[in-house]
């Protein structure tokens, strides 16, 4: 047990300390952290303000700040609240603790609807119609802070006391706090321990003791006066934020990657033009009639899994917000069968990792039959919150925003600098758009010289309709067996999908439909009515070309200038890593969102938020290690380190 309630006060059984004052936790938060950081005065003249906290605990500091923010800012300001928590509470305990303060009830309920439980990693939540952004960082303090990319305006240092939780108050933790701060950044904390004062002084903070709350005689505040020099790991991945000439952006491509990128910028008040060369949205890789969204788990933790899990959790919140009546999606669950020994071993390793049950749980053969409603020859893993989306309707819904101008049948041929930032022109040099920022999200048609050097592999994929009469037992959830079978919809099931490397034909392949059917027949033959011939009951649902990268991770971020990057960082061959002039090796206005393969519907929502955060200079919703892994510059860095460039 992490938390006990003693005398109406939450108490940590791990650290043997209380979560907040027995006298009045809410008043304590207001006194120590809000007044201690001179709030609201410090945020009154800012359109964006970032607070970071060590120790989310019961969420009381966040709720108190959110409540205060609503009373003291205009409707166009945004609050970013980042909080580190090693031991996140379960939702039942969190609800009980927050209910101790009835005046926070409405805020608490909105927060709890998006609570990710104890899932590790970064989790971004939008609250108060997007005016408040909460980024939860679940993990050990130093590690999570070292992964954070942000500029913090003020800090709440609120871990348990240094004597009982020393790992929260180390030199390495305060070094990361200094890295994320700037001249003028403030801190406030309940402790005045001598070691904490010295740690703050060592990192350039001027400190001051003030009267504490209740029985605590003193508390500590501080402001950064000098910023220490701190080396950033692999800085060539992190060019400085560019101040753009206007809040205008153009996105090339109206698939799911382009739609999500456009939507998140539009949500921030940017005017976005979306250019699509086809006559409709979702005509290429994103055009599958029903696209599955689910997490991708690996036998042991990996960067690929981390990105997938965080993307999945983010998409679930987005669906709850934008499609509460499930007009565009169906949250039916997904059952992944262990069809062979290799899959059984993988699933056993996943089951042994104690992942949250809301995310995935092991299913016996009998349990699988109950979950799916059909006879199941295998055990497996059940993802209760997975489902499928109507791709084209969902993309149109995202693009149906007052700040988005969708232009169909517009093909961009050239990109060039302009006074506004970037000009996009047709083959006849007619200007399609002048914009401050350009995002390339056009799938396999990445022919522009700025990006055509990036290693992509085209993968042809085809899904197939199967008439309901051919399936003798219709599942209630998605079945995955190497391929997938979706529940019946409009008189047919959808099965798929083929994965043909290098095939870029725009025409469907009749053999691919038969391959999809044969894979279903191989693993789930009892679901097929043998009285019918499959040729008469299957037809192509969608054919498209996906793009994948060399390691199956997407390519999302700012686009480097290939030749300049290689020239600037030649010394990487000798493991000499310069950190100067990083900005000059990147296009200042050009971003990429591509190579999602078959995982774009799950991943593109968070990638759109990531790009928007980067473009607007907000805290990033992804860890630095993930950012490095998905950066378009990664193949250049790898080649330089190996001496192959």
Short mmCIF file of N, CA, C and O in Angstrom, two decimals, residues 380-428:
data_model
loop_
_atom_site.label_atom_id
_atom_site.label_comp_id
_atom_site.label_asym_id
_atom_site.label_seq_id
_atom_site.Cartn_x
_atom_site.Cartn_y
_atom_site.Cartn_z
N UNK A 380 -4.41 -15.52 -25.05
CA UNK A 380 -3.85 -14.30 -25.62
C UNK A 380 -3.79 -13.16 -24.64
O UNK A 380 -3.86 -13.35 -23.42
N UNK A 381 -3.64 -11.96 -25.17
CA UNK A 381 -3.66 -10.72 -24.40
C UNK A 381 -4.88 -9.91 -24.83
O UNK A 381 -5.19 -9.83 -26.01
N UNK A 382 -5.54 -9.29 -23.85
CA UNK A 382 -6.72 -8.50 -24.15
C UNK A 382 -6.46 -7.03 -23.82
O UNK A 382 -6.03 -6.69 -22.72
N UNK A 383 -6.67 -6.17 -24.82
CA UNK A 383 -6.52 -4.73 -24.67
C UNK A 383 -7.92 -4.13 -24.64
O UNK A 383 -8.54 -3.89 -25.68
N UNK A 384 -8.41 -3.87 -23.44
CA UNK A 384 -9.82 -3.50 -23.28
C UNK A 384 -10.16 -2.15 -23.91
O UNK A 384 -11.30 -1.93 -24.34
N UNK A 385 -9.21 -1.23 -23.99
CA UNK A 385 -9.51 0.12 -24.49
C UNK A 385 -9.09 0.32 -25.94
O UNK A 385 -9.20 1.43 -26.46
N UNK A 386 -8.64 -0.73 -26.60
CA UNK A 386 -8.34 -0.63 -28.03
C UNK A 386 -9.64 -0.60 -28.82
O UNK A 386 -10.72 -0.90 -28.30
N UNK A 387 -9.54 -0.24 -30.09
CA UNK A 387 -10.74 -0.19 -30.93
C UNK A 387 -10.39 0.17 -32.35
O UNK A 387 -9.26 0.00 -32.79
N UNK A 388 -11.39 0.70 -33.07
CA UNK A 388 -11.13 1.12 -34.44
C UNK A 388 -11.88 2.40 -34.75
O UNK A 388 -12.89 2.73 -34.12
N UNK A 389 -11.33 3.13 -35.73
CA UNK A 389 -11.86 4.43 -36.15
C UNK A 389 -12.29 4.38 -37.59
O UNK A 389 -11.67 3.69 -38.41
N UNK A 390 -13.34 5.11 -37.92
CA UNK A 390 -13.67 5.37 -39.32
C UNK A 390 -12.69 6.45 -39.79
O UNK A 390 -12.82 7.63 -39.45
N UNK A 391 -11.70 6.04 -40.58
CA UNK A 391 -10.56 6.90 -40.87
C UNK A 391 -10.95 8.23 -41.50
O UNK A 391 -10.58 9.31 -41.02
N UNK A 392 -11.68 8.17 -42.61
CA UNK A 392 -11.97 9.40 -43.34
C UNK A 392 -12.86 10.33 -42.53
O UNK A 392 -12.67 11.56 -42.53
N UNK A 393 -13.85 9.80 -41.82
CA UNK A 393 -14.73 10.65 -41.02
C UNK A 393 -13.97 11.30 -39.87
O UNK A 393 -14.18 12.47 -39.54
N UNK A 394 -13.06 10.54 -39.25
CA UNK A 394 -12.28 11.07 -38.14
C UNK A 394 -11.35 12.18 -38.62
O UNK A 394 -11.24 13.24 -37.99
N UNK A 395 -10.70 11.97 -39.74
CA UNK A 395 -9.80 12.98 -40.29
C UNK A 395 -10.58 14.24 -40.66
O UNK A 395 -10.15 15.37 -40.38
N UNK A 396 -11.73 14.08 -41.29
CA UNK A 396 -12.56 15.25 -41.63
C UNK A 396 -12.99 15.99 -40.36
O UNK A 396 -13.06 17.22 -40.34
N UNK A 397 -13.29 15.24 -39.32
CA UNK A 397 -13.69 15.87 -38.05
C UNK A 397 -12.55 16.71 -37.48
O UNK A 397 -12.77 17.83 -37.01
N UNK A 398 -11.34 16.18 -37.53
CA UNK A 398 -10.19 16.93 -37.04
C UNK A 398 -9.96 18.20 -37.86
O UNK A 398 -9.60 19.25 -37.32
N UNK A 399 -10.15 18.10 -39.16
CA UNK A 399 -9.90 19.23 -40.05
C UNK A 399 -11.06 20.23 -40.08
O UNK A 399 -10.92 21.33 -40.64
N UNK A 400 -12.18 19.86 -39.48
CA UNK A 400 -13.34 20.76 -39.45
C UNK A 400 -13.21 21.73 -38.28
O UNK A 400 -13.97 21.72 -37.31
N UNK A 401 -12.20 22.57 -38.36
CA UNK A 401 -11.89 23.54 -37.31
C UNK A 401 -11.88 24.92 -37.94
O UNK A 401 -11.43 25.10 -39.07
N UNK A 402 -12.37 25.89 -37.20
CA UNK A 402 -12.49 27.24 -37.76
C UNK A 402 -11.16 27.84 -38.18
O UNK A 402 -11.11 28.75 -39.02
N UNK A 403 -10.06 27.34 -37.64
CA UNK A 403 -8.74 27.87 -37.99
C UNK A 403 -8.04 27.07 -39.08
O UNK A 403 -6.88 27.34 -39.38
N UNK A 404 -8.72 26.09 -39.67
CA UNK A 404 -8.11 25.25 -40.69
C UNK A 404 -8.80 25.48 -42.04
O UNK A 404 -10.02 25.42 -42.15
N UNK A 405 -7.99 25.72 -43.06
CA UNK A 405 -8.47 25.87 -44.43
C UNK A 405 -7.98 24.67 -45.23
O UNK A 405 -6.80 24.58 -45.58
N UNK A 406 -8.88 23.74 -45.54
CA UNK A 406 -8.53 22.54 -46.30
C UNK A 406 -8.69 22.82 -47.79
O UNK A 406 -9.76 23.22 -48.25
N UNK A 407 -7.62 22.60 -48.55
CA UNK A 407 -7.63 22.82 -49.99
C UNK A 407 -7.29 21.51 -50.69
O UNK A 407 -6.15 21.03 -50.60
N UNK A 408 -8.28 20.93 -51.38
CA UNK A 408 -8.10 19.66 -52.06
C UNK A 408 -7.67 19.88 -53.50
O UNK A 408 -7.91 20.93 -54.09
N UNK A 409 -7.02 18.86 -54.07
CA UNK A 409 -6.56 18.95 -55.45
C UNK A 409 -5.44 19.96 -55.66
O UNK A 409 -5.27 20.48 -56.75
N UNK A 410 -4.65 20.19 -54.61
CA UNK A 410 -3.55 21.15 -54.69
C UNK A 410 -2.23 20.41 -54.49
O UNK A 410 -1.96 19.89 -53.40
N UNK A 411 -1.41 20.37 -55.52
CA UNK A 411 -0.15 19.65 -55.45
C UNK A 411 1.01 20.63 -55.32
O UNK A 411 1.19 21.50 -56.17
N UNK A 412 1.79 20.47 -54.29
CA UNK A 412 2.95 21.33 -54.05
C UNK A 412 4.18 20.74 -54.72
O UNK A 412 4.52 19.58 -54.48
N UNK A 413 4.85 21.56 -55.55
CA UNK A 413 6.03 21.07 -56.26
C UNK A 413 7.32 21.61 -55.69
O UNK A 413 8.33 20.90 -55.63
N UNK A 414 7.34 22.89 -55.30
CA UNK A 414 8.58 23.47 -54.80
C UNK A 414 8.35 24.21 -53.49
O UNK A 414 7.26 24.71 -53.21
N UNK A 415 9.42 24.28 -52.71
CA UNK A 415 9.43 24.97 -51.43
C UNK A 415 10.59 25.95 -51.46
O UNK A 415 11.70 25.60 -51.86
N UNK A 416 10.34 27.19 -51.06
CA UNK A 416 11.43 28.16 -51.06
C UNK A 416 11.22 29.16 -49.94
O UNK A 416 10.08 29.41 -49.51
N UNK A 417 12.32 29.78 -49.44
CA UNK A 417 12.19 30.79 -48.38
C UNK A 417 11.43 32.01 -48.88
O UNK A 417 11.46 32.35 -50.07
N UNK A 418 10.74 32.67 -47.98
CA UNK A 418 10.02 33.91 -48.31
C UNK A 418 10.07 34.84 -47.11
O UNK A 418 10.54 34.46 -46.03
N UNK A 419 9.58 36.07 -47.27
CA UNK A 419 9.56 37.02 -46.17
C UNK A 419 8.72 36.49 -45.01
O UNK A 419 9.02 36.71 -43.84
N UNK A 420 7.63 35.81 -45.36
CA UNK A 420 6.76 35.26 -44.31
C UNK A 420 7.38 34.03 -43.65
O UNK A 420 7.05 33.69 -42.53
N UNK A 421 8.25 33.33 -44.36
CA UNK A 421 8.87 32.12 -43.86
C UNK A 421 9.13 31.12 -44.96
O UNK A 421 10.27 30.84 -45.34
N UNK A 422 8.04 30.59 -45.55
CA UNK A 422 8.14 29.59 -46.62
C UNK A 422 7.07 29.86 -47.66
O UNK A 422 5.92 30.17 -47.32
N UNK A 423 7.45 29.70 -48.93
CA UNK A 423 6.48 29.73 -50.03
C UNK A 423 6.35 28.33 -50.60
O UNK A 423 7.35 27.65 -50.82
N UNK A 424 5.12 27.92 -50.87
CA UNK A 424 4.85 26.63 -51.50
C UNK A 424 4.22 26.93 -52.85
O UNK A 424 3.24 27.67 -52.93
N UNK A 425 4.81 26.35 -53.91
CA UNK A 425 4.39 26.69 -55.27
C UNK A 425 4.03 25.47 -56.09
O UNK A 425 4.47 24.36 -55.81
N UNK A 426 3.23 25.70 -57.13
CA UNK A 426 2.83 24.66 -58.06
C UNK A 426 3.94 24.44 -59.10
O UNK A 426 4.97 25.11 -59.10
N UNK A 427 3.70 23.51 -60.03
CA UNK A 427 4.64 23.25 -61.12
C UNK A 427 4.83 24.48 -61.98
O UNK A 427 5.93 24.71 -62.52
N UNK A 428 3.81 25.32 -62.09
CA UNK A 428 3.88 26.54 -62.91
C UNK A 428 4.31 27.76 -62.09
O UNK A 428 4.09 28.90 -62.51
#
